[in-house]
Tab-separated table of C-alpha atoms in Angstrom:
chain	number	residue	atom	x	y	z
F	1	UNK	CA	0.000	0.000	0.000
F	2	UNK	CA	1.666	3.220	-1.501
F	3	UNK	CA	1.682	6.376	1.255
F	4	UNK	CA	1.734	9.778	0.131
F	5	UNK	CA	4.546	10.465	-2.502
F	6	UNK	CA	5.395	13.704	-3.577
F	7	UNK	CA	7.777	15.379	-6.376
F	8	UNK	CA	10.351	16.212	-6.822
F	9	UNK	CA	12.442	15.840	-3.607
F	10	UNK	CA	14.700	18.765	-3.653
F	11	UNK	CA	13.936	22.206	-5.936
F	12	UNK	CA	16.340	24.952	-6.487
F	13	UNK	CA	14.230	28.404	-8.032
F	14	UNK	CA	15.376	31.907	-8.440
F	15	UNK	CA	13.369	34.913	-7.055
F	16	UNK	CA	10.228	35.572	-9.567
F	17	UNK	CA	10.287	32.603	-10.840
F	18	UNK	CA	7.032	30.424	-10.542
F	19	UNK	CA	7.256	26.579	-9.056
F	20	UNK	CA	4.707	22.981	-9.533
F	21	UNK	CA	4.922	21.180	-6.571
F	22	UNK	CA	2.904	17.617	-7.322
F	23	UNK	CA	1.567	14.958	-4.164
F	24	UNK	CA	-0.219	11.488	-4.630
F	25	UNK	CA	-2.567	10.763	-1.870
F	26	UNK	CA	-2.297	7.631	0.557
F	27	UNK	CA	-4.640	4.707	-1.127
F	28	UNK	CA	-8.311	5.572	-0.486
F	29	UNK	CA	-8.004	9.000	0.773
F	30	UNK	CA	-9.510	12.091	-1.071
F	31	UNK	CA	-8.327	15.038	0.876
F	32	UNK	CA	-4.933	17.028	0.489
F	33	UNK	CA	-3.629	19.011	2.467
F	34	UNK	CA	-0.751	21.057	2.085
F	35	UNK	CA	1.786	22.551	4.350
F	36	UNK	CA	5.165	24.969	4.614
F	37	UNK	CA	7.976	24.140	7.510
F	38	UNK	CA	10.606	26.597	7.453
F	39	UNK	CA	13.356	25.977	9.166
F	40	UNK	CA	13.055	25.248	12.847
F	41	UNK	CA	9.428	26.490	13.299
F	42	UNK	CA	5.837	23.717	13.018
F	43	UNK	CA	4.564	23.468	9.574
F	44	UNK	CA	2.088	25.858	8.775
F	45	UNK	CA	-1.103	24.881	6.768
F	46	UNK	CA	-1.446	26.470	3.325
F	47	UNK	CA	-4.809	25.067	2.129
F	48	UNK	CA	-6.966	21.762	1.894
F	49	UNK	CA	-8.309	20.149	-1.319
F	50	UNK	CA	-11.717	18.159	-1.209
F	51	UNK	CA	-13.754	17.077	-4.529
F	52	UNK	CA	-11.466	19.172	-6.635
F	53	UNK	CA	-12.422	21.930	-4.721
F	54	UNK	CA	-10.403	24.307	-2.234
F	55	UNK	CA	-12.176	23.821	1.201
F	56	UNK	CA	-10.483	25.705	3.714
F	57	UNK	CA	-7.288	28.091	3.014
F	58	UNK	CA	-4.211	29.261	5.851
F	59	UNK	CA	-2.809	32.455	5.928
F	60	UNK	CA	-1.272	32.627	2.601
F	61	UNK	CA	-1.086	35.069	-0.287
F	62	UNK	CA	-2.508	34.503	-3.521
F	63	UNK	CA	0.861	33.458	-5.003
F	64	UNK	CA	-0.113	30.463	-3.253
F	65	UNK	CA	-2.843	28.289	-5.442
F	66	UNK	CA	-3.274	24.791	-5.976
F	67	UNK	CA	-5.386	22.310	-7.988
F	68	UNK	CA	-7.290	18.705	-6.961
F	69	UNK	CA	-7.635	16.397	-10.088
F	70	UNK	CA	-9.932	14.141	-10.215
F	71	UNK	CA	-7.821	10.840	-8.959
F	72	UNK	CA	-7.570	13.047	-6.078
F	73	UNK	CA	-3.679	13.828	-6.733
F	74	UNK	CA	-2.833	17.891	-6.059
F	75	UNK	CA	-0.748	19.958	-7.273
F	76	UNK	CA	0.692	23.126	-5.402
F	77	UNK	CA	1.702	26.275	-7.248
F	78	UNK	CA	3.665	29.324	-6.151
F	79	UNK	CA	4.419	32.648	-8.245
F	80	UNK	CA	6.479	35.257	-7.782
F	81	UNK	CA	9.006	33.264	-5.344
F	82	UNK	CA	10.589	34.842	-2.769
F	83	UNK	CA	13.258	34.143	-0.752
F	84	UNK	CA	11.038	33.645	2.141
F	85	UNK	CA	9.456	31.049	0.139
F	86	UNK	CA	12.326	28.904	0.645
F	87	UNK	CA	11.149	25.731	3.300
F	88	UNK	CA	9.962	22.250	3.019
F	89	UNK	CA	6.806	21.914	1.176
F	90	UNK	CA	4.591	18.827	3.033
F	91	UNK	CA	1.784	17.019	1.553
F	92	UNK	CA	-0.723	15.242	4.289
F	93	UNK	CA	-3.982	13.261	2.952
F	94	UNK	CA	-6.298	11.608	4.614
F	95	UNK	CA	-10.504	10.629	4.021
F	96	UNK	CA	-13.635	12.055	5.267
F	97	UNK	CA	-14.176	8.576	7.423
F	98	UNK	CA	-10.710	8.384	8.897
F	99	UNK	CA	-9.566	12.222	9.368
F	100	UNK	CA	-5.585	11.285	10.992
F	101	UNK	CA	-3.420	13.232	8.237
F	102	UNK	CA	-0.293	10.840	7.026
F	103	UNK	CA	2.144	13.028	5.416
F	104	UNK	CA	4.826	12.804	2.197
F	105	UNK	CA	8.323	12.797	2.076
F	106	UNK	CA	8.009	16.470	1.323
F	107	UNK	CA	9.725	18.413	-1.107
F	108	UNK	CA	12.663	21.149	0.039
F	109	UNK	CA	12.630	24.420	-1.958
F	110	UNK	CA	15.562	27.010	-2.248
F	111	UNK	CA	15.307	29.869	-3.737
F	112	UNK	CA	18.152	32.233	-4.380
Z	1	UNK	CA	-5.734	33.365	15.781
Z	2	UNK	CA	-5.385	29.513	16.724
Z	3	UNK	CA	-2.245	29.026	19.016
Z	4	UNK	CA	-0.257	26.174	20.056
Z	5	UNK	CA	2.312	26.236	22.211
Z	6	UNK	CA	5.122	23.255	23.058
Z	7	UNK	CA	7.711	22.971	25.454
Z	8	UNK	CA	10.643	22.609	26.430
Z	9	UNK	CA	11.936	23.445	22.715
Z	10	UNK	CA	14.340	21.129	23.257
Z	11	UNK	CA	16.290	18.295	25.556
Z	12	UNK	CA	19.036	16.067	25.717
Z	13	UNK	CA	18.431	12.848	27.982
Z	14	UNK	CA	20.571	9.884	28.483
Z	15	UNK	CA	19.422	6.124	27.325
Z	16	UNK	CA	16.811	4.648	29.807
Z	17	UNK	CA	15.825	8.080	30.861
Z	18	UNK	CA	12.246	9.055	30.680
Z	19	UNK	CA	10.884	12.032	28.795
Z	20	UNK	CA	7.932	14.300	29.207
Z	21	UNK	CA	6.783	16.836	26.434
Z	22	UNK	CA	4.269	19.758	26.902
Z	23	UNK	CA	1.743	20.660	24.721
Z	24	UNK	CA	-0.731	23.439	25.277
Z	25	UNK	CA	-3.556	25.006	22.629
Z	26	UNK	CA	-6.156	27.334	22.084
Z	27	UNK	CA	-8.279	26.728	19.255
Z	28	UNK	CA	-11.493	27.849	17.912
Z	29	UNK	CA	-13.176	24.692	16.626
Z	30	UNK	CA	-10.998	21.412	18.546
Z	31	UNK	CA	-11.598	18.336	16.852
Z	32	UNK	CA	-8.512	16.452	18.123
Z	33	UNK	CA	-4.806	16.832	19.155
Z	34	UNK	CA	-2.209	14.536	17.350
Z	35	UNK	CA	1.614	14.102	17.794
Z	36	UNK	CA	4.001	13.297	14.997
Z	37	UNK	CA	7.475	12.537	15.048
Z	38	UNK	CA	9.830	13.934	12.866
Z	39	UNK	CA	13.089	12.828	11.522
Z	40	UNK	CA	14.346	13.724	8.393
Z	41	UNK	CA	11.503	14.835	6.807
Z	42	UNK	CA	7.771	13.457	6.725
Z	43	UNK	CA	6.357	13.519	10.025
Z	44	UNK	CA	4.968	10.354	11.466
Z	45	UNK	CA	1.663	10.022	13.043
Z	46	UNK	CA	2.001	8.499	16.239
Z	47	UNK	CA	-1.230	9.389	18.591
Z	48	UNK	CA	-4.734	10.902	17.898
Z	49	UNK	CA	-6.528	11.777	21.394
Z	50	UNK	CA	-10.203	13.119	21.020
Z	51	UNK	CA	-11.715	12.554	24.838
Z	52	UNK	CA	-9.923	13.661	28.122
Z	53	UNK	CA	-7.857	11.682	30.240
Z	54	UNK	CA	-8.012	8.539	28.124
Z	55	UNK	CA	-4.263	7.462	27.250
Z	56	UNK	CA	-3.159	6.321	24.438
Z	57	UNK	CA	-0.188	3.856	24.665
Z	58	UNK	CA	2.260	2.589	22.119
Z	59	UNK	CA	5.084	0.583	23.258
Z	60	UNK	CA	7.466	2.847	25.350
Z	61	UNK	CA	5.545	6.027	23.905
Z	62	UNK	CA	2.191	7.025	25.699
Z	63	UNK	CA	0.087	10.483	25.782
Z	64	UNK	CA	-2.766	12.091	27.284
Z	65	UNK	CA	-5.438	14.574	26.684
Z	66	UNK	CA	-6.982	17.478	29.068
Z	67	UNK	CA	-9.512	19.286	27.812
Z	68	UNK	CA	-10.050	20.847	30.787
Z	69	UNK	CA	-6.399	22.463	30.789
Z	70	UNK	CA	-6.449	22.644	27.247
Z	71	UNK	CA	-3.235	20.498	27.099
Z	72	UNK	CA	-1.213	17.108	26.762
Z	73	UNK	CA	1.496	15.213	27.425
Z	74	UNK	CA	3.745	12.831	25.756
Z	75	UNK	CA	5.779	10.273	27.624
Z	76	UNK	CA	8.820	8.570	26.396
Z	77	UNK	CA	10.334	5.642	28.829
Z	78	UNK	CA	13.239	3.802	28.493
Z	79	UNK	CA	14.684	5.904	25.784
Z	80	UNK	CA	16.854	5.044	23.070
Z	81	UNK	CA	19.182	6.781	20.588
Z	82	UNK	CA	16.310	5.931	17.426
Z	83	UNK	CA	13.808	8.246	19.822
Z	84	UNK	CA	15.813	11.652	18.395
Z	85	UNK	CA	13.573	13.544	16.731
Z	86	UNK	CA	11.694	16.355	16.470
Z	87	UNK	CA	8.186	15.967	18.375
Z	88	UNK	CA	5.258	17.645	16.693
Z	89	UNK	CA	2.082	18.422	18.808
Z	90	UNK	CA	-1.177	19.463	16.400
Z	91	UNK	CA	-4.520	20.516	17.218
Z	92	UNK	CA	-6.815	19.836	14.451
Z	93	UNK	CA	-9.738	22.539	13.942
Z	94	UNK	CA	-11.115	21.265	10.649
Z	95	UNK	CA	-7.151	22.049	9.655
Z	96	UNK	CA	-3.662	20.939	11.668
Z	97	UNK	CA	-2.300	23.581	13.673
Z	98	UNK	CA	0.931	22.751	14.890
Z	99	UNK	CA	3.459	23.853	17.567
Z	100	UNK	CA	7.016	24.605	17.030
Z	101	UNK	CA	8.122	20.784	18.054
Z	102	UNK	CA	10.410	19.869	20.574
Z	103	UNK	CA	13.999	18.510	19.760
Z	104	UNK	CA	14.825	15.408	21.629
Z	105	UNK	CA	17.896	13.858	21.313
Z	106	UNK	CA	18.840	10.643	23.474
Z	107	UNK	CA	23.039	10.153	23.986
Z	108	UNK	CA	24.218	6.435	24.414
């Protein structure tokens, strides 16, 4: 039973430039979540994808989108990097019947 | 805002000590409070505690809920060197809010 994958596993952007960050959900779950952990602080929750839908967002800017397809993979988009943008990027999924988040392997993002 | 709070930030304990980590929250909308461990880089799940003073027990790892304190505890006995990690507390609100983690690392 695959767990949540996500790619790539390391990222190196420039400022401005725009980034695709991709996650495949756990087996039989249909809700994403994604998440940013800087250095030494919690991750911090960007927004939640249900039914291709965005349910519930964090306190992000707008440079901050995502998409749900309908196999339930996501995808997690950023514009206009910065180089406060620079952190590991986690995936979590879970279902509707059993709501205990397992996260990816994450992907780490530098941006110079 | 939602707010959760963990402490100490961090701790170095022998092997066969025991360990106890803080968590406190304040949340608008509590569902639950989980703990992950993290290593390298995907936290684990280890504990998901919904009802007060029920613990939840896992080997040599064990935690416990008060609602009425708005906090919980994680217990480590018997440590070993494979228990360093970072320790992640969450509330979940219909969303994971986390606390800053607390470093653990166990010397042989």
């Amino acid at each position: 039973d695959a767990g949540v994958t996500q790619s790539p596993t390391h990222l190196i952007k420039t400022r401005g430039q725009q980034v695709t960050l991709r996650c495949s959900p756990k087996s039989g779950h249909d809700t994403v979540s994604w998440y940013q952990q800087a250095l030494g602080q919690g991750p911090q929750f960007i927004f939640q994808y249900y039914e291709e839908e965005e349910r519930q967002r964090g306190n992000f800017p707008d440079r901050f989108s995502g998409h749900q397809f309908p196999n339930y993979s996501s995808e997690l988009n950023v514009n206009a990097l910065l180089l406060g943008d620079s952190a590991l990027y986690l995936c979590a999924s879970s279902s509707d019947l059993q709501e205990t988040q397992y996260f990816g392997p994450g992907t780490r993002l530098l941006v110079l | 805002e939602d707010k959760v709070v963990q402490s100490p930030l961090s701790l170095v304990v022998h092997e066969g000590d025991t360990v106890t980590l803080n968590c406190s929250y304040e949340v608008t909308n509590f569902r639950s409070l989980l703990w992950y461990k993290q290593e390298k880089k995907a936290p684990t799940f280890l504990f998901m505690l919904t009802s007060s003073g029920i613990e939840k027990k896992s080997g040599r790892l064990s935690s416990i809920l008060d609602k009425k304190e708005l906090s919980s505890i994680l217990n480590i006995t018997a440590t070993q060197t494979g228990d360093s990690a970072i320790y992640l507390c969450a509330v979940d609100d219909y969303k994971l809010s986390f606390g800053a983690g607390t470093t653990v690392t166990v010397r042989a």
